[in-house]
Amino acid sequence: MSAVKPRILTVNQIGYPASGPKSFRYAEAGGAFEVIHASTGEVAFAGETAPARQDEAAGTPVSLGDFSGLSEPGTYRIRINGEASSPFVIANNPYADLHTGLLKAFYFFRCGCELKEEFAGPWAHQACHLAEGIVYGEPDRRRDSAGGWHDAGDYGKYTGPGAKAVADLLLAYELYPQAFRRTVPLPESDGRTPDVLHECRYELEWLLKMQDERTGGAFHKLTTKQFPALDVMPEDDLAELYFLPVSAAATGCFAAVMAMAARIYRLFDGAFADLCLDAAKRAWRWLLDHPEVPGFKNPADIGTGEYGDAQDLDERYWAAAELFRTTGDEAFHEAFRRLALQQFPKFELGWADMGAYGSLAYLLDGPENTDPTLYARLKEELLTEADKLLAICSGDGYGISLTPADYIWGSNMVVMNRAMLLLMAFRFGGKTEYEHAALDHVHYLLGRNALDYSYVTGYGDRPVMHPHHRPSVGDRVAEPVPGLVIGGPNRGLNDDCMMEHLQGEAPARCFIDDELSYAGNEVTIYWNSPAVFVVSHFVL
Ligand code: G3I
Ligand code: 9MR
Ligand code: ZN
């Protein structure tokens, strides 16, 4: 448990941009409040909360205290009814360190290399998972499998989740290069290529190994048959690794992310860009040759993450969009137009439903390069989606776009994905409400929520301390690996620990900071990556 007791008076525990709107939440009837200087107790601002409203997701009344009128940089606390909030800053650029920490998390997820003390501090460990993997069903066929990022609290490596994580980071870099001017630093830092591209390349080099050289399809995943025990360090996880069969979903997002990489790395390393583009085209040909294939299912003797996804049209759609955007080749445009006519979600950014990456790639290509009718339609649909999210935000006590039903396994990804969509709508539609709503999602992640938790390890006054993350459990360091976004409240209570402790809790309170709770307190690369994207928007 955290040293700090949960408070009903919640803020973004990092702080607020000086120029933006600022508000706290109080999970009871409010009244007069003060914002005080944290060091002197001197009053800097005084106000009155709005009347409390019942919040369905949290199951409590919530009142909102607005202190946007205060913009003087400093460190403050809120005081109301004799209670005090976490300290927080008002600053011109409050999220720069958080942003670096969220990006550095990917370095900590690295597999196949030693994490040296110089970069990893007390979380250093030996190189892991260096053995060749066996192609499942072909016991005599072994292939190089080293590198990339561990998926999560487990040590599996999965193609689709890896593609989503890289896509978020590359999109963040494309749209917000200013946020990536600082060095992390990483072993590869050279002052020339931005560190985010070094980090993504570490994963891309591994993803390239997931392409079956015989067919061009991408293996769905690379894992041991079962998960190791929770306290096993990566270098001690020595069970055989298996390449699980090629799937269309994996091949589609592999093609997409490789086409994206070809475009972005072109400026820094032409040979690598060529390699990525060839891999993308080869994967695309596999997709054309396999128009209808069943989705991936774990064979009976495999117990690691399935990441099943029977719908692969969205991955094909995304691949066509990126290949078109990167090459300008009309054949890909034609394929995209045809796929756009099919029914599947076009504005989801998940590990299964990836349609939004395709829609956004097309929109980012710009009206001059695309079909005006389709461009206009996708833009309108994006704004409609974002308006729906805004409507949910305005009814939510904490200002976010989740309905009570949306608190599922990995709800913090839903929070960050929706903030991403709002920011894209801001880019294409201009309304500041979109940007402000996205910022409210950041405040939720950093502590302004029903449980007063910062859901990012190592950041904030009351961060999660016991993530379901094997290195954090197995090492001898008290503090968890920092910068990790944990899954978040999950009304499904999909593990024994949640079932035991959280019966009857309101959706936004279905969370326990216990290392056994994998369905609420695990970490993954694709929960960190949309957080990097969203925070990038707010970093100067
Ligand atoms: O989308 C449906 C929603 O429509 C429905 O209302 C809701 C009700 O339960 O369920 C939603 O589906 C959930 C789905 O995640 C949403 O993404 C499923 O219940 C839930 O079981 C499923 O959880 C996935 C979990 O694996 C179990 O398969 C998580 O998304 C996914 O992030 C997680 O991934 C694991 C890997 O398998 C192994 N590595 C760690 C990683 C993180 O825990
Ligand atoms: O540790 C595993 C975690 O990474 C997965 O997300 C989760 C769901 O697939 O499973 C965890 O492993 C648990 C297993 O499913 C059930 N027995 C306890 C395991 C945790 O040590
Ligand atoms: Zn490893």
Coordinates of C-alpha atoms and ligand atoms in Angstrom, one line a residue:
M1 CA 0.0 0.0 0.0
S2 CA 1.0 3.6 -0.6
A3 CA 2.3 5.6 2.3
V4 CA -0.3 8.3 1.6
K5 CA -4.0 7.5 2.4
P6 CA -6.5 7.9 -0.4
R7 CA -8.1 11.3 -0.4
I8 CA -11.5 12.3 -1.7
L9 CA -10.0 15.6 -2.7
T10 CA -8.2 14.8 -6.0
V11 CA -6.0 16.6 -8.4
N12 CA -3.5 15.8 -11.2
Q13 CA -0.7 14.9 -8.8
I14 CA 1.9 16.3 -11.3
G15 CA 0.1 19.5 -12.0
Y16 CA -1.5 21.8 -14.6
P17 CA -0.2 23.9 -17.5
A18 CA -0.2 27.5 -16.5
S19 CA -2.2 28.7 -19.5
G20 CA -4.9 26.0 -19.4
P21 CA -8.1 25.3 -17.5
K22 CA -7.6 23.9 -14.0
S23 CA -9.9 22.1 -11.7
F24 CA -9.9 19.6 -8.9
R25 CA -12.6 17.1 -7.7
Y26 CA -14.1 16.5 -4.3
A27 CA -16.1 13.4 -3.8
E28 CA -18.7 14.9 -1.5
A29 CA -20.7 18.2 -1.3
G30 CA -18.1 20.9 -1.7
G31 CA -18.3 24.6 -0.9
A32 CA -15.6 27.3 -0.3
F33 CA -12.0 26.3 -1.1
E34 CA -8.6 27.8 -1.2
V35 CA -5.5 27.1 -3.3
I36 CA -2.5 27.6 -1.0
H37 CA 1.2 27.7 -1.6
A38 CA 2.5 24.3 -0.6
S39 CA 5.6 25.7 1.3
T40 CA 4.1 28.7 3.1
G41 CA 0.4 27.9 3.4
E42 CA -0.3 31.4 2.1
V43 CA -3.6 31.6 0.1
A44 CA -3.1 32.1 -3.6
F45 CA -6.6 31.7 -4.8
A46 CA -10.1 31.3 -3.3
G47 CA -13.3 30.0 -4.9
E48 CA -16.4 27.9 -4.5
T49 CA -17.1 24.5 -5.9
A50 CA -20.0 23.8 -8.2
P51 CA -22.8 21.8 -6.6
A52 CA -22.0 18.1 -6.3
R53 CA -23.5 15.7 -8.9
Q54 CA -23.9 12.0 -8.5
D55 CA -21.2 10.2 -10.6
E56 CA -22.4 6.9 -11.9
A57 CA -19.0 5.3 -12.6
A58 CA -17.6 6.2 -9.2
G59 CA -20.8 5.7 -7.2
T60 CA -20.3 8.9 -5.2
P61 CA -21.3 12.6 -5.5
V62 CA -18.5 14.6 -7.1
S63 CA -18.0 18.4 -6.9
L64 CA -15.8 20.4 -9.2
G65 CA -13.6 23.3 -8.0
D66 CA -12.4 25.5 -10.8
F67 CA -9.2 27.5 -10.2
S68 CA -8.3 28.4 -13.8
G69 CA -8.0 32.0 -12.6
L70 CA -4.7 31.0 -11.0
S71 CA -1.8 30.9 -13.5
E72 CA 1.2 32.0 -11.5
P73 CA 3.8 29.1 -11.6
G74 CA 4.4 27.5 -8.3
T75 CA 3.7 24.4 -6.1
Y76 CA 0.3 24.4 -4.5
R77 CA -2.3 22.3 -2.6
I78 CA -6.0 22.7 -2.5
R79 CA -7.7 23.1 0.9
I80 CA -11.4 22.4 1.5
N81 CA -13.4 21.5 4.6
G82 CA -10.1 21.1 6.5
E83 CA -8.7 18.6 4.0
A84 CA -5.6 19.1 1.9
S85 CA -4.8 17.7 -1.6
S86 CA -1.6 16.3 -3.0
P87 CA 0.9 19.0 -3.8
F88 CA 1.0 19.8 -7.5
V89 CA 2.6 22.4 -9.7
I90 CA 1.3 25.1 -12.0
A91 CA 4.0 25.4 -14.6
N92 CA 4.6 26.4 -18.2
N93 CA 5.7 22.9 -19.1
P94 CA 4.7 20.6 -16.3
Y95 CA 4.8 17.3 -18.1
A96 CA 8.3 17.2 -19.6
D97 CA 9.7 14.7 -17.0
L98 CA 6.5 12.6 -17.1
H99 CA 6.8 12.4 -20.8
T100 CA 10.4 11.2 -20.7
G101 CA 9.5 8.7 -18.0
L102 CA 6.6 7.3 -20.1
L103 CA 9.0 6.9 -23.0
K104 CA 11.8 5.5 -20.9
A105 CA 9.4 2.7 -19.9
F106 CA 10.0 1.1 -23.3
Y107 CA 13.7 0.9 -22.5
F108 CA 12.8 -1.0 -19.3
F109 CA 10.6 -3.4 -21.4
R110 CA 13.6 -4.3 -23.7
C111 CA 14.3 -8.0 -24.2
G112 CA 17.5 -9.5 -25.4
C113 CA 20.0 -7.0 -24.0
E114 CA 21.5 -6.2 -20.7
L115 CA 19.9 -3.3 -19.0
K116 CA 23.0 -1.5 -17.7
E117 CA 23.0 0.4 -14.4
E118 CA 24.0 3.5 -16.3
F119 CA 20.6 3.6 -17.9
A120 CA 18.5 1.4 -15.7
G121 CA 19.7 2.4 -12.3
P122 CA 18.7 -0.1 -9.6
W123 CA 16.4 -1.9 -12.2
A124 CA 19.4 -3.2 -14.1
H125 CA 19.3 -6.8 -15.2
Q126 CA 21.1 -9.4 -17.4
A127 CA 20.2 -10.0 -21.0
C128 CA 17.2 -12.3 -21.5
H129 CA 15.5 -14.6 -24.0
L130 CA 18.4 -14.9 -26.3
A131 CA 17.7 -18.5 -27.5
E132 CA 16.3 -19.2 -30.9
G133 CA 12.5 -19.9 -31.0
I134 CA 10.9 -23.1 -32.4
V135 CA 8.3 -22.7 -35.1
Y136 CA 5.2 -24.2 -33.5
G137 CA 4.3 -27.5 -35.3
E138 CA 7.7 -27.6 -37.0
P139 CA 10.0 -28.9 -34.1
D140 CA 13.1 -28.9 -36.3
R141 CA 12.7 -25.3 -37.4
R142 CA 14.4 -22.8 -35.2
R143 CA 14.8 -19.0 -35.9
D144 CA 16.4 -16.0 -34.3
S145 CA 13.9 -14.5 -31.9
A146 CA 15.9 -12.0 -29.8
G147 CA 15.1 -8.4 -29.2
G148 CA 12.0 -6.2 -29.0
W149 CA 10.0 -5.3 -25.9
H150 CA 8.4 -7.7 -23.5
D151 CA 4.6 -7.2 -23.9
A152 CA 3.7 -6.6 -20.3
G153 CA 4.1 -8.0 -16.8
D154 CA 4.8 -11.3 -18.7
Y155 CA 7.7 -11.9 -21.1
G156 CA 5.7 -12.8 -24.2
K157 CA 6.2 -10.8 -27.4
Y158 CA 3.2 -10.4 -29.6
T159 CA 3.1 -8.8 -33.1
G160 CA -0.2 -6.9 -32.9
P161 CA 0.4 -5.3 -29.5
G162 CA 3.9 -4.4 -30.6
A163 CA 2.6 -2.8 -33.8
K164 CA 0.1 -0.7 -31.8
A165 CA 2.7 0.5 -29.4
V166 CA 5.2 1.5 -32.2
A167 CA 2.4 3.2 -34.2
D168 CA 1.4 5.4 -31.2
L169 CA 5.0 6.4 -30.6
L170 CA 5.7 7.1 -34.3
L171 CA 2.5 9.1 -34.6
A172 CA 3.4 11.0 -31.5
Y173 CA 6.8 11.8 -33.1
E174 CA 5.2 12.8 -36.4
L175 CA 2.7 15.1 -34.9
Y176 CA 4.6 16.5 -31.9
P177 CA 8.3 16.5 -32.8
Q178 CA 8.8 19.3 -30.2
A179 CA 8.0 16.9 -27.4
F180 CA 11.0 14.7 -28.4
R181 CA 13.8 17.3 -28.4
R182 CA 15.1 16.1 -25.0
T183 CA 17.3 13.1 -24.7
V184 CA 16.0 10.2 -22.5
P185 CA 19.0 9.1 -22.7
L186 CA 19.3 5.7 -24.2
P187 CA 22.4 3.6 -25.1
E188 CA 22.0 4.6 -28.7
S189 CA 21.5 8.4 -28.1
D190 CA 23.6 10.2 -30.6
G191 CA 22.2 13.7 -30.6
R192 CA 21.1 13.3 -34.2
T193 CA 18.3 10.8 -34.4
P194 CA 15.6 11.4 -31.8
D195 CA 15.6 8.9 -29.0
V196 CA 12.0 7.9 -29.7
L197 CA 13.2 6.6 -33.1
H198 CA 16.0 4.7 -31.5
E199 CA 13.6 3.1 -29.1
C200 CA 11.0 2.2 -31.7
R201 CA 13.8 0.8 -33.9
Y202 CA 14.6 -1.7 -31.1
E203 CA 11.1 -3.1 -31.5
L204 CA 11.0 -2.8 -35.3
E205 CA 14.2 -4.9 -35.7
W206 CA 12.5 -7.6 -33.6
L207 CA 9.2 -7.2 -35.6
L208 CA 11.2 -7.9 -38.8
K209 CA 12.1 -11.2 -37.3
M210 CA 8.4 -12.0 -36.9
Q211 CA 8.0 -12.1 -40.7
D212 CA 8.1 -15.7 -42.0
E213 CA 10.8 -15.5 -44.7
R214 CA 9.1 -18.4 -46.5
T215 CA 5.7 -16.8 -47.0
G216 CA 5.8 -13.1 -46.0
G217 CA 3.2 -13.6 -43.3
A218 CA 3.8 -12.5 -39.7
F219 CA 3.8 -14.9 -36.9
H220 CA 1.1 -14.0 -34.4
K221 CA 3.4 -14.2 -31.3
L222 CA 6.5 -15.5 -29.7
T223 CA 6.1 -16.9 -26.2
T224 CA 6.9 -19.8 -23.9
K225 CA 4.1 -22.4 -23.6
Q226 CA 3.0 -21.1 -20.2
F227 CA 3.6 -17.9 -18.1
P228 CA 6.6 -18.3 -15.7
A229 CA 6.0 -17.6 -12.0
L230 CA 5.4 -14.0 -10.9
D231 CA 8.9 -13.5 -9.3
V232 CA 11.0 -14.8 -12.2
M233 CA 13.4 -12.3 -13.6
P234 CA 13.6 -12.2 -17.4
E235 CA 17.1 -13.7 -17.6
D236 CA 15.9 -16.7 -15.5
D237 CA 13.0 -17.5 -17.7
L238 CA 14.6 -20.2 -19.8
A239 CA 11.7 -22.3 -21.1
E240 CA 11.6 -22.8 -24.9
L241 CA 10.2 -20.0 -27.0
Y242 CA 7.7 -20.7 -29.8
F243 CA 6.7 -18.8 -32.8
L244 CA 2.9 -19.2 -33.0
P245 CA 1.3 -19.5 -36.4
V246 CA 1.0 -16.6 -38.9
S247 CA -2.3 -14.7 -38.7
A248 CA -3.9 -12.1 -41.0
A249 CA -4.4 -9.7 -38.1
A250 CA -0.7 -9.8 -37.3
T251 CA 0.4 -9.6 -40.9
G252 CA -1.9 -6.6 -41.5
C253 CA -0.6 -4.5 -38.7
F254 CA 2.9 -5.7 -39.5
A255 CA 2.6 -4.3 -43.0
A256 CA 1.1 -1.1 -41.7
V257 CA 3.7 -0.3 -39.1
M258 CA 6.5 -1.2 -41.5
A259 CA 5.2 1.1 -44.1
M260 CA 4.9 3.8 -41.5
A261 CA 8.5 3.2 -40.4
A262 CA 9.7 3.4 -44.0
R263 CA 8.3 6.9 -44.2
I264 CA 9.6 8.1 -40.9
Y265 CA 13.1 6.6 -40.9
R266 CA 13.7 7.7 -44.5
L267 CA 15.3 10.9 -43.3
F268 CA 17.6 9.2 -40.9
D269 CA 18.6 5.9 -42.5
G270 CA 17.6 5.1 -46.1
A271 CA 18.7 1.5 -46.0
F272 CA 16.6 0.8 -42.9
A273 CA 13.6 2.5 -44.6
D274 CA 14.1 0.3 -47.7
L275 CA 14.1 -2.8 -45.5
C276 CA 10.9 -1.8 -43.8
L277 CA 9.2 -1.0 -47.0
D278 CA 10.1 -4.3 -48.6
A279 CA 8.9 -6.1 -45.6
A280 CA 5.6 -4.2 -45.7
K281 CA 5.1 -5.0 -49.4
R282 CA 5.8 -8.6 -48.9
A283 CA 3.3 -8.8 -46.0
W284 CA 0.8 -7.0 -48.2
R285 CA 1.1 -9.6 -50.9
W286 CA 0.5 -12.3 -48.3
L287 CA -2.7 -10.5 -47.4
L288 CA -3.8 -10.4 -51.0
D289 CA -3.1 -14.1 -51.4
H290 CA -5.1 -14.9 -48.2
P291 CA -8.3 -12.9 -48.5
E292 CA -10.2 -15.0 -46.0
V293 CA -8.5 -16.8 -43.1
P294 CA -9.7 -17.8 -39.6
G295 CA -8.5 -15.7 -36.7
F296 CA -5.7 -16.9 -34.4
K297 CA -6.5 -19.2 -31.5
N298 CA -4.1 -20.5 -28.9
P299 CA -3.4 -24.2 -29.5
A300 CA -4.4 -26.4 -26.5
D301 CA -1.0 -26.6 -25.0
I302 CA -0.3 -22.8 -25.1
G303 CA -1.5 -20.7 -22.1
T304 CA 0.0 -17.3 -22.8
G305 CA -1.9 -14.3 -24.1
E306 CA -4.1 -15.1 -27.0
Y307 CA -4.8 -11.7 -28.5
G308 CA -7.4 -13.3 -30.6
D309 CA -8.9 -11.2 -33.4
A310 CA -11.2 -12.7 -35.9
Q311 CA -11.8 -9.4 -37.7
D312 CA -8.8 -8.5 -39.9
L313 CA -10.4 -6.0 -42.3
D314 CA -9.3 -3.2 -40.0
E315 CA -5.6 -4.3 -40.1
R316 CA -5.8 -4.6 -43.9
Y317 CA -7.4 -1.1 -44.1
W318 CA -4.6 0.3 -41.9
A319 CA -1.9 -1.4 -44.0
A320 CA -3.4 -0.1 -47.3
A321 CA -3.6 3.5 -45.8
E322 CA 0.1 3.5 -44.7
L323 CA 1.3 1.9 -47.9
F324 CA -0.5 4.5 -49.9
R325 CA 0.6 7.4 -47.7
T326 CA 4.3 6.2 -47.9
T327 CA 4.4 5.3 -51.6
G328 CA 1.7 7.3 -53.2
D329 CA 0.9 4.2 -55.3
E330 CA -2.6 4.2 -56.6
A331 CA -3.0 0.4 -56.2
F332 CA -2.9 0.9 -52.4
H333 CA -5.3 3.8 -52.7
E334 CA -7.7 1.6 -54.6
A335 CA -7.4 -1.1 -52.0
F336 CA -8.1 1.4 -49.2
R337 CA -11.2 2.8 -50.9
R338 CA -12.5 -0.7 -51.3
L339 CA -11.9 -1.6 -47.7
A340 CA -13.4 1.6 -46.6
L341 CA -16.8 0.4 -47.9
Q342 CA -16.8 -2.5 -45.6
Q343 CA -18.4 -2.6 -42.1
F344 CA -16.0 -2.5 -39.2
P345 CA -15.1 0.1 -36.6
K346 CA -13.0 2.9 -38.3
F347 CA -12.2 4.8 -35.1
E348 CA -10.8 2.3 -32.7
L349 CA -7.2 2.3 -31.6
G350 CA -7.0 -1.0 -29.7
W351 CA -4.8 -4.1 -30.1
A352 CA -7.7 -5.8 -31.8
D353 CA -9.7 -3.1 -33.5
M354 CA -7.2 -0.9 -35.3
G355 CA -9.3 0.9 -37.9
A356 CA -8.6 4.4 -36.6
Y357 CA -4.9 4.1 -37.5
G358 CA -6.0 3.6 -41.1
S359 CA -8.5 6.5 -41.0
L360 CA -6.0 8.8 -39.4
A361 CA -3.2 7.8 -41.8
Y362 CA -5.5 8.7 -44.7
L363 CA -6.6 12.0 -43.1
L364 CA -3.0 12.9 -42.3
D365 CA -2.1 12.4 -46.0
G366 CA -4.1 15.5 -46.6
P367 CA -7.0 16.6 -48.9
E368 CA -4.6 17.2 -51.8
N369 CA -3.4 13.6 -52.0
T370 CA -6.7 11.8 -51.3
D371 CA -10.2 11.2 -52.7
P372 CA -12.1 14.4 -51.6
T373 CA -15.3 12.5 -50.9
L374 CA -13.7 9.8 -48.8
Y375 CA -11.5 12.4 -47.1
A376 CA -14.5 14.5 -46.2
R377 CA -16.5 11.6 -45.0
L378 CA -13.7 10.2 -42.7
K379 CA -13.1 13.7 -41.3
E380 CA -16.8 14.1 -40.5
E381 CA -16.9 10.7 -38.9
L382 CA -13.9 11.5 -36.7
L383 CA -15.6 14.7 -35.5
T384 CA -18.9 12.9 -34.9
E385 CA -17.0 10.3 -32.8
A386 CA -15.3 13.1 -30.9
D387 CA -18.6 14.9 -30.2
K388 CA -20.0 11.7 -28.8
L389 CA -17.0 11.5 -26.5
L390 CA -17.5 15.1 -25.5
A391 CA -21.1 14.4 -24.5
I392 CA -19.9 11.6 -22.2
C393 CA -17.3 13.8 -20.7
S394 CA -19.8 16.5 -19.8
G395 CA -21.9 14.0 -17.9
D396 CA -18.9 12.4 -16.1
G397 CA -17.9 13.5 -12.6
Y398 CA -14.2 13.3 -13.5
G399 CA -14.6 14.8 -17.0
I400 CA -13.6 11.7 -19.0
S401 CA -15.2 9.9 -21.8
L402 CA -15.8 6.5 -20.2
T403 CA -19.3 5.2 -19.5
P404 CA -19.6 2.8 -16.5
A405 CA -19.6 -0.1 -19.0
D406 CA -16.2 1.1 -20.4
Y407 CA -14.3 0.2 -17.2
I408 CA -12.9 -3.1 -18.7
W409 CA -9.5 -4.8 -18.5
G410 CA -7.1 -2.1 -19.6
S411 CA -9.5 0.7 -19.1
N412 CA -6.6 3.1 -18.9
M413 CA -5.9 2.3 -22.5
V414 CA -9.5 3.2 -23.3
V415 CA -8.9 6.5 -21.4
M416 CA -5.8 7.3 -23.4
N417 CA -7.0 6.1 -26.8
R418 CA -10.1 8.3 -26.5
A419 CA -7.9 11.3 -25.5
M420 CA -5.9 10.5 -28.7
L421 CA -9.0 10.6 -30.8
L422 CA -10.0 13.9 -29.1
L423 CA -6.6 15.4 -30.0
M424 CA -7.0 14.2 -33.6
A425 CA -10.4 15.9 -33.7
F426 CA -8.8 19.0 -32.3
R427 CA -6.3 18.9 -35.2
F428 CA -8.9 18.4 -37.8
G429 CA -11.8 20.3 -36.3
G430 CA -10.1 23.0 -34.2
K431 CA -12.6 23.2 -31.3
T432 CA -10.7 23.8 -28.0
E433 CA -13.2 21.7 -26.1
Y434 CA -11.5 18.7 -27.7
E435 CA -8.1 19.7 -26.4
H436 CA -9.4 20.5 -23.0
A437 CA -11.3 17.2 -22.7
A438 CA -8.1 15.4 -23.7
L439 CA -6.3 17.2 -20.9
D440 CA -9.0 16.0 -18.4
H441 CA -8.1 12.5 -19.4
V442 CA -4.4 13.2 -18.5
H443 CA -5.6 14.5 -15.1
Y444 CA -7.6 11.3 -14.5
L445 CA -4.6 9.2 -15.2
L446 CA -2.4 11.2 -12.9
G447 CA -4.7 11.1 -9.9
R448 CA -7.8 13.1 -10.4
N449 CA -10.0 9.9 -10.2
A450 CA -12.2 8.1 -7.8
L451 CA -9.3 6.3 -6.1
D452 CA -6.7 9.1 -5.8
Y453 CA -4.2 6.9 -7.5
S454 CA -1.6 8.1 -10.0
Y455 CA -1.8 5.2 -12.5
V456 CA 1.8 5.8 -13.6
T457 CA 4.4 4.1 -11.4
G458 CA 7.0 6.5 -10.0
Y459 CA 5.0 9.7 -10.9
G460 CA 2.8 11.7 -8.5
D461 CA 2.2 11.8 -4.8
R462 CA 0.4 8.5 -4.6
P463 CA 1.4 6.3 -7.5
V464 CA 0.6 2.6 -7.8
M465 CA 3.4 0.6 -6.0
H466 CA 2.7 -3.0 -6.7
P467 CA 2.1 -3.6 -10.4
H468 CA 1.7 -7.1 -11.8
H469 CA 5.1 -6.9 -13.5
R470 CA 7.6 -9.7 -13.1
P471 CA 10.8 -7.6 -13.0
S472 CA 9.2 -5.3 -10.4
V473 CA 8.2 -8.4 -8.3
G474 CA 11.4 -10.4 -8.8
D475 CA 14.0 -7.7 -8.3
R476 CA 15.1 -6.6 -4.9
V477 CA 14.1 -3.0 -5.4
A478 CA 11.2 -1.7 -3.3
E479 CA 10.1 0.8 -5.9
P480 CA 8.5 -0.6 -9.0
V481 CA 10.1 0.1 -12.4
P482 CA 9.0 3.7 -13.1
G483 CA 7.0 5.2 -15.9
L484 CA 4.6 2.3 -16.3
V485 CA 0.9 2.9 -17.0
I486 CA -1.1 0.2 -15.3
G487 CA -4.4 -1.3 -16.6
G488 CA -6.8 0.4 -14.3
P489 CA -10.3 -0.2 -12.9
N490 CA -12.0 -3.3 -14.4
R491 CA -15.6 -4.0 -13.5
G492 CA -15.2 -7.5 -14.9
L493 CA -13.0 -8.4 -11.8
N494 CA -11.2 -10.9 -14.1
D495 CA -8.8 -12.3 -11.5
D496 CA -9.0 -14.0 -8.1
C497 CA -7.5 -11.0 -6.2
M498 CA -10.1 -8.6 -7.6
M499 CA -12.9 -11.1 -7.0
E500 CA -11.8 -11.5 -3.4
H501 CA -11.5 -7.8 -2.6
L502 CA -13.7 -5.8 -4.9
Q503 CA -17.2 -7.4 -4.9
G504 CA -19.9 -4.8 -5.3
E505 CA -17.6 -1.8 -6.0
A506 CA -18.6 0.9 -8.5
P507 CA -16.9 0.4 -11.9
A508 CA -14.3 3.2 -11.5
R509 CA -13.4 1.8 -8.0
C510 CA -12.8 -1.8 -9.3
F511 CA -9.1 -1.6 -8.8
I512 CA -6.6 -2.9 -6.2
D513 CA -2.9 -2.1 -6.0
D514 CA -1.8 -5.7 -5.5
E515 CA 0.8 -7.6 -7.6
L516 CA -1.6 -10.5 -7.9
S517 CA -4.2 -8.5 -9.7
Y518 CA -3.2 -9.0 -13.3
A519 CA -6.7 -7.9 -14.7
G520 CA -6.3 -4.4 -13.1
N521 CA -2.8 -3.8 -12.1
E522 CA -0.7 -5.3 -14.9
V523 CA 1.3 -3.0 -17.3
T524 CA 1.7 -3.2 -21.1
I525 CA 3.6 -1.5 -23.8
Y526 CA 0.3 -0.6 -25.5
W527 CA -1.1 1.1 -22.4
N528 CA 2.1 3.2 -22.2
S529 CA 2.2 4.2 -25.8
P530 CA -1.1 6.1 -26.1
A531 CA -0.1 7.9 -22.9
V532 CA 3.1 9.0 -24.6
F533 CA 1.0 10.3 -27.6
V534 CA -1.4 12.2 -25.4
V535 CA 1.2 13.8 -23.1
S536 CA 3.3 14.8 -26.2
H537 CA 0.5 17.2 -27.2
F538 CA 1.0 19.0 -23.9
V539 CA 4.8 19.1 -23.8
L540 CA 6.6 22.2 -25.0
Ligands
G3I1 O1 -14.6 -5.4 -25.6 C1 -15.4 -6.1 -24.6 C2 -16.6 -5.3 -24.3 O2 -17.4 -5.1 -25.4 C3 -17.4 -6.0 -23.1 O3 -18.5 -5.2 -22.7 C4 -16.5 -6.3 -22.0 C5 -17.2 -7.0 -20.9 O4 -16.2 -7.9 -20.2 O5 -15.4 -7.0 -22.4 C6 -14.6 -6.4 -23.4 O6 -13.6 -7.3 -23.7 C7 -12.5 -7.4 -22.9 C8 -11.3 -7.1 -23.7 O7 -10.2 -7.4 -23.0 C9 -11.3 -5.7 -24.2 O8 -10.1 -5.3 -24.8 C10 -12.5 -8.8 -22.3 O9 -13.6 -8.9 -21.4 C11 -11.2 -9.0 -21.6 O10 -11.1 -10.4 -21.1 C12 -10.1 -8.7 -22.5 O11 -8.9 -8.7 -21.8 C13 -7.7 -8.8 -22.5 C14 -6.8 -9.8 -21.7 O12 -5.6 -9.9 -22.2 C15 -7.5 -11.2 -21.6 O13 -7.5 -11.7 -22.9 C16 -7.0 -7.4 -22.5 O14 -7.6 -6.6 -23.4 C17 -5.5 -7.6 -22.9 O15 -4.9 -6.4 -22.7 C18 -4.9 -8.7 -22.1 O16 -3.6 -8.8 -22.5 C19 -2.7 -9.5 -21.7 C20 -2.1 -10.6 -22.6 O17 -3.1 -11.6 -22.8 C21 -0.9 -11.3 -21.9 N1 0.1 -10.3 -21.6 C22 -0.4 -9.3 -20.6 C23 -1.6 -8.6 -21.2 C24 -2.2 -7.5 -20.3 O18 -2.9 -8.0 -19.2
9MR2 O1 0.9 -13.2 -15.3 C1 0.0 -13.4 -16.3 C2 -0.4 -12.1 -16.9 O2 0.8 -11.6 -17.6 C3 -1.5 -12.3 -17.9 O3 -2.0 -11.0 -18.4 C4 -2.7 -13.0 -17.2 C5 -3.9 -13.2 -18.2 O4 -3.5 -14.0 -19.2 O5 -2.3 -14.2 -16.7 C6 -1.2 -14.1 -15.7 O6 -0.9 -15.3 -15.3 C7 -1.8 -15.9 -14.3 C8 -2.5 -17.0 -14.9 O7 -3.4 -16.5 -16.0 C9 -3.4 -17.7 -13.9 N1 -2.5 -18.1 -12.8 C10 -1.8 -17.0 -12.1 C11 -0.9 -16.3 -13.1 C12 -0.2 -15.1 -12.5 O8 1.0 -15.5 -11.9
ZN3 ZN 13.3 -11.0 -22.5

